[in-house]
Amino acid sequence: MDAQGRGRADNIDPADQWVLNPNTGEYELRLSPSAAQSPVPGPRRPARGDGGAPRRREGSASGGTPEPRRVRPGDVPAPRSRRREAEAEAPQGRRATRRPVKKKSKVKKVLLWTGGSMAFVLVAVTAAGYLYIQHLNGNITSVSDDGASTGGFRKDEAINILLIGTDKRTGKGNAGYGDAGSVGHADTNILLHVSKDRSNATALSIPRDLIVDIPDCPTLQEDGSQKVIPGTQGVRFNTSLGQDGRTASCTMRTVTELTGIKPDNFMVADFNAVKTLTEAVGGVEVCLAHDIDDKDSHLKLDKGTHNISGEQALAFVRTRHSVGFGGDLSRIALQQQFLSALMRKLKGNATLTSPTKMLKLAEAGTKALTVDAKLDSIGKLKDLGMELGKLNPKHLTFTTVPVVDNPAEKVKATVVLNGAKAPAVFDAIKNDVSFTEVKKKQKAAKDAQAARLKGTKAPASEVRVRILNGGAKAGSAQSVLNWLQNDEGVTKSENAGNAPAALGRTTLEYAPDQAAQARRLAAVMGLSGAALKPGKSVTNSQGLPAMTLTLGKDFKGAGVSLTPATKAPAVDKSTADKVQCAS
């Protein structure tokens, strides 16, 4: 390149050479036939066509419209000044090959700005959503379950949630309620059981004045250390929380001791929870059979139906002297009616379709509740809410632990367990039995389980089985072995030690050709069809095929039937779909 050319090159705008090809959507370098080609740095690669022959280059002797050359990495755009000279020297009568650059239309500009703005809005909304979730997470107060729970609810299992209402006065707006010096006892207690198939649920109220034994409670302290709070016998249930430094995990252990049901999670609410939650949903509908003017709870309502929220709602659930016999059991009836009303309101479209109410509910719920550490995020609470949301209110049964007046008291102030009725209620819940008539979703599966028990039974002397302990008390496998061999004639049985993993329920696995043996052992031990698991046999110590009996956590002792309850006992109850006027 001569000096003159270099001088002109100093003023070149290379981008001016690029032209958008509407056919390919790419920018290309267009040159006139006579334009000089600037050398391309680096190795020179011949352009080839589909057949592999050298492709004709722009400005070739064959004539025709020159082919636009696609810019490759490393190409240097031709100088603008040279291009202009080439255009000026083009033969007369021949139109220059350079096409003018098209300007972007107004529509495209609008779309560009709109798209950019929308992207910004989406990012902003996403960021705001994330920040709001973090805000809700910050609202949540959680405490350790101290190993008293199952480890948290599971989506494919039945769910047991312990709901605790405390009488603690601390907190904004709570000064006028409860005992001035209360450390926060477990005054309202409900064990909510949700069936595995989510077709039904049972809300079991536990009276605060029920006399129970509170077990030893390992409890995490504020400094990170653990302290075992000694248990105590023959005390009110409500002292399982607050008294002697006990936390909700101790109430959870007391429930397990009382019912045999181990809760998955717990939630604790104070007085404010009732006020804020009812205000968030716009109030709930309750009914009274007669006028009430209770000076203790400050509830004053005429008989009939009312929409209550805030302070009035709190007064409603605290009232006891003006309903029933004036005791805690009468108050429980009001509380169950209130929770039924809240359930209906939460399931109603007016709540679920209102963003304002949903945000208020999220804000109120996260501030009002203290949960165990397994529920310490809005995501986990949402997952639990999704499971509870599958319930139909007409299949949510409210009932109370069967009790009788404490016979040791002349002035009746406490109650004790009704030994004749309470165990059947606990067994029904443990075995996932509904207290309402529900169309069973797994009827075919249950029929198949029942069919496993039908047919011939092998003699006890022919039953060959290995016994494993899979969660029962220590020594259970040996005690069953002794009982089977000495009392039931199942002499071809042996103790195989501990199972690889713990099981919630006892199972008997057998091969198809061992079905008659399985039916005999099921009859001896009182196993249900659900406990029988068709599978494969194992080899016993003598090298012979044998069945596998794994004793689960439900095992109660040698000779005690393991056939679960299939029908709920008759109890006083109500369902969440109906408004029942308190009398």
XYZ file of C-alpha atoms in Angstrom, residues 292-531:
240
model
C -73.187 -15.106 75.781
C -71.841 -12.367 78.018
C -68.628 -13.756 79.552
C -66.817 -11.294 81.817
C -63.680 -13.450 81.954
C -63.126 -13.807 78.207
C -64.873 -10.504 77.319
C -67.092 -12.273 74.772
C -70.498 -10.691 74.289
C -72.548 -12.143 71.429
C -76.218 -12.793 70.767
C -77.312 -16.285 69.780
C -77.068 -17.060 66.099
C -74.383 -16.855 63.446
C -71.591 -14.275 63.562
C -68.482 -13.387 61.582
C -65.713 -12.865 64.120
C -62.081 -11.794 63.884
C -59.339 -10.190 65.940
C -60.098 -9.598 69.619
C -63.573 -11.076 69.279
C -62.182 -14.294 67.804
C -59.687 -14.593 70.652
C -62.482 -14.075 73.200
C -64.479 -16.830 71.473
C -61.769 -19.505 71.785
C -61.026 -18.509 75.409
C -64.649 -18.710 76.582
C -65.594 -21.595 78.872
C -67.742 -20.349 81.768
C -70.723 -19.497 79.542
C -70.947 -22.751 77.567
C -71.551 -26.386 78.497
C -70.437 -27.275 82.015
C -68.103 -24.310 82.200
C -64.883 -26.317 82.120
C -62.011 -26.960 79.750
C -63.946 -29.636 77.812
C -66.619 -27.044 77.005
C -63.967 -24.641 75.729
C -62.535 -27.403 73.534
C -65.896 -27.627 71.744
C -65.701 -23.900 70.927
C -62.135 -24.229 69.741
C -63.052 -27.106 67.451
C -65.906 -25.059 65.991
C -63.534 -22.149 65.456
C -60.922 -24.304 63.673
C -63.637 -25.837 61.492
C -64.701 -22.338 60.475
C -61.104 -21.331 59.771
C -60.638 -24.472 57.650
C -63.717 -23.636 55.585
C -62.528 -20.076 55.104
C -59.053 -21.154 54.017
C -60.513 -23.612 51.521
C -62.950 -21.041 50.132
C -62.289 -19.355 46.786
C -62.576 -15.906 48.349
C -59.328 -16.570 50.215
C -57.379 -18.657 47.721
C -58.036 -16.312 44.782
C -57.242 -13.090 46.620
C -53.555 -12.115 46.398
C -54.100 -9.531 49.130
C -55.519 -12.092 51.561
C -52.866 -14.647 50.676
C -50.076 -12.141 51.365
C -51.717 -11.103 54.639
C -52.095 -14.755 55.581
C -48.444 -15.501 54.797
C -47.336 -12.480 56.808
C -49.596 -13.286 59.763
C -48.854 -17.010 59.765
C -45.089 -16.675 59.702
C -45.126 -14.088 62.488
C -47.657 -15.826 64.722
C -46.250 -19.361 64.780
C -43.219 -20.978 66.347
C -42.327 -24.195 64.550
C -39.807 -26.987 64.927
C -36.534 -26.728 63.038
C -37.800 -29.147 60.364
C -40.326 -26.462 59.293
C -38.018 -23.457 59.449
C -38.561 -22.046 55.937
C -41.458 -20.750 53.889
C -40.738 -23.475 51.334
C -41.227 -26.258 53.875
C -44.369 -24.629 55.254
C -45.686 -24.294 51.702
C -45.094 -28.000 51.064
C -46.993 -28.877 54.235
C -49.774 -26.485 53.268
C -50.055 -28.162 49.861
C -50.560 -31.534 51.551
C -53.156 -30.160 53.984
C -54.867 -28.358 51.108
C -55.820 -31.714 49.574
C -58.278 -32.355 52.416
C -62.028 -32.123 51.988
C -63.529 -30.378 55.066
C -66.323 -32.944 55.298
C -63.715 -35.614 55.976
C -61.858 -33.643 58.657
C -63.153 -35.003 61.969
C -62.778 -33.178 65.284
C -62.896 -35.293 68.418
C -61.408 -35.350 71.923
C -59.379 -37.928 73.824
C -61.944 -39.968 75.819
C -61.617 -39.013 79.494
C -63.457 -39.291 82.808
C -63.348 -37.141 85.920
C -60.380 -37.801 88.142
C -61.688 -40.228 90.813
C -58.990 -39.085 93.233
C -60.523 -35.596 93.524
C -63.491 -34.533 95.595
C -63.687 -31.224 93.766
C -63.441 -32.171 90.124
C -60.702 -30.130 88.465
C -58.794 -32.648 86.357
C -59.565 -35.656 84.192
C -57.927 -39.015 83.529
C -57.848 -41.251 80.489
C -60.907 -43.389 79.803
C -59.152 -46.757 79.744
C -62.048 -48.478 78.010
C -62.351 -46.078 75.058
C -59.111 -44.133 74.570
C -56.897 -47.026 73.336
C -59.296 -47.754 70.457
C -59.137 -44.099 69.370
C -55.336 -44.101 69.443
C -55.201 -47.410 67.508
C -57.537 -46.080 64.824
C -55.302 -43.053 64.258
C -52.115 -45.146 64.293
C -53.617 -47.457 61.680
C -54.814 -44.602 59.467
C -58.499 -45.391 59.959
C -60.950 -42.628 59.066
C -63.591 -41.449 61.530
C -65.847 -40.519 58.593
C -67.158 -42.602 55.711
C -64.686 -42.119 52.884
C -64.712 -43.659 49.457
C -61.545 -45.692 49.512
C -59.115 -44.889 46.737
C -57.281 -48.198 47.122
C -60.125 -50.689 47.367
C -58.507 -53.059 44.855
C -55.282 -53.067 46.841
C -57.118 -53.812 50.090
C -59.053 -56.630 48.438
C -55.763 -58.113 47.253
C -54.343 -57.913 50.781
C -57.387 -59.684 52.216
C -57.083 -62.407 49.569
C -53.599 -63.320 50.840
C -55.150 -64.692 54.012
C -57.603 -66.955 52.164
C -56.637 -70.518 51.299
C -55.151 -73.585 52.882
C -52.795 -73.278 55.845
C -49.745 -75.454 56.311
C -49.300 -77.298 59.644
C -47.347 -75.286 62.196
C -44.595 -77.929 62.166
C -43.933 -77.199 58.475
C -43.557 -73.434 58.869
C -39.932 -72.468 58.317
C -39.136 -68.832 59.259
C -36.221 -66.578 60.202
C -37.055 -63.823 62.734
C -35.443 -60.353 62.576
C -35.804 -57.413 64.954
C -36.604 -54.387 62.792
C -37.483 -51.735 65.352
C -39.185 -53.647 68.184
C -37.863 -53.566 71.738
C -34.582 -55.299 72.363
C -35.025 -59.048 72.890
C -38.284 -59.216 70.920
C -36.962 -61.632 68.286
C -35.865 -64.138 70.940
C -39.129 -63.853 72.887
C -41.136 -64.529 69.716
C -38.888 -67.474 68.873
C -39.427 -69.014 72.316
C -43.167 -68.490 72.088
C -43.462 -69.939 68.577
C -41.418 -73.026 69.396
C -42.744 -73.758 72.891
C -46.385 -72.647 72.635
C -47.362 -72.739 68.952
C -45.421 -75.687 67.552
C -43.485 -73.629 64.980
C -40.285 -75.571 65.642
C -38.531 -74.729 62.371
C -37.963 -71.103 63.376
C -34.757 -69.294 64.257
C -33.516 -65.916 65.548
C -31.619 -64.090 62.782
C -30.705 -60.983 64.799
C -31.341 -57.388 63.768
C -32.771 -56.275 60.425
C -30.692 -53.981 58.160
C -33.197 -51.158 58.711
C -36.035 -50.343 61.103
C -39.621 -50.778 59.946
C -42.740 -49.079 61.198
C -44.829 -52.224 60.791
C -44.162 -55.921 61.127
C -43.853 -57.778 57.804
C -43.673 -61.377 56.639
C -41.959 -61.924 53.262
C -42.400 -65.256 51.481
C -42.032 -66.943 48.099
C -45.127 -68.045 46.086
C -44.658 -71.687 47.076
C -44.630 -70.677 50.768
C -48.101 -69.055 50.740
C -49.653 -71.833 52.840
C -46.904 -71.419 55.449
C -47.426 -67.650 55.449
C -51.161 -68.027 56.064
C -50.487 -70.347 59.039
C -47.964 -67.957 60.634
C -50.316 -65.000 60.012
C -53.087 -66.844 61.841
C -50.770 -67.697 64.744
C -49.425 -64.151 65.157
C -52.527 -62.187 64.227
C -50.971 -60.604 61.123
C -53.141 -58.723 58.648
C -53.054 -59.199 54.884
C -51.151 -55.906 54.655
C -48.288 -57.439 56.654
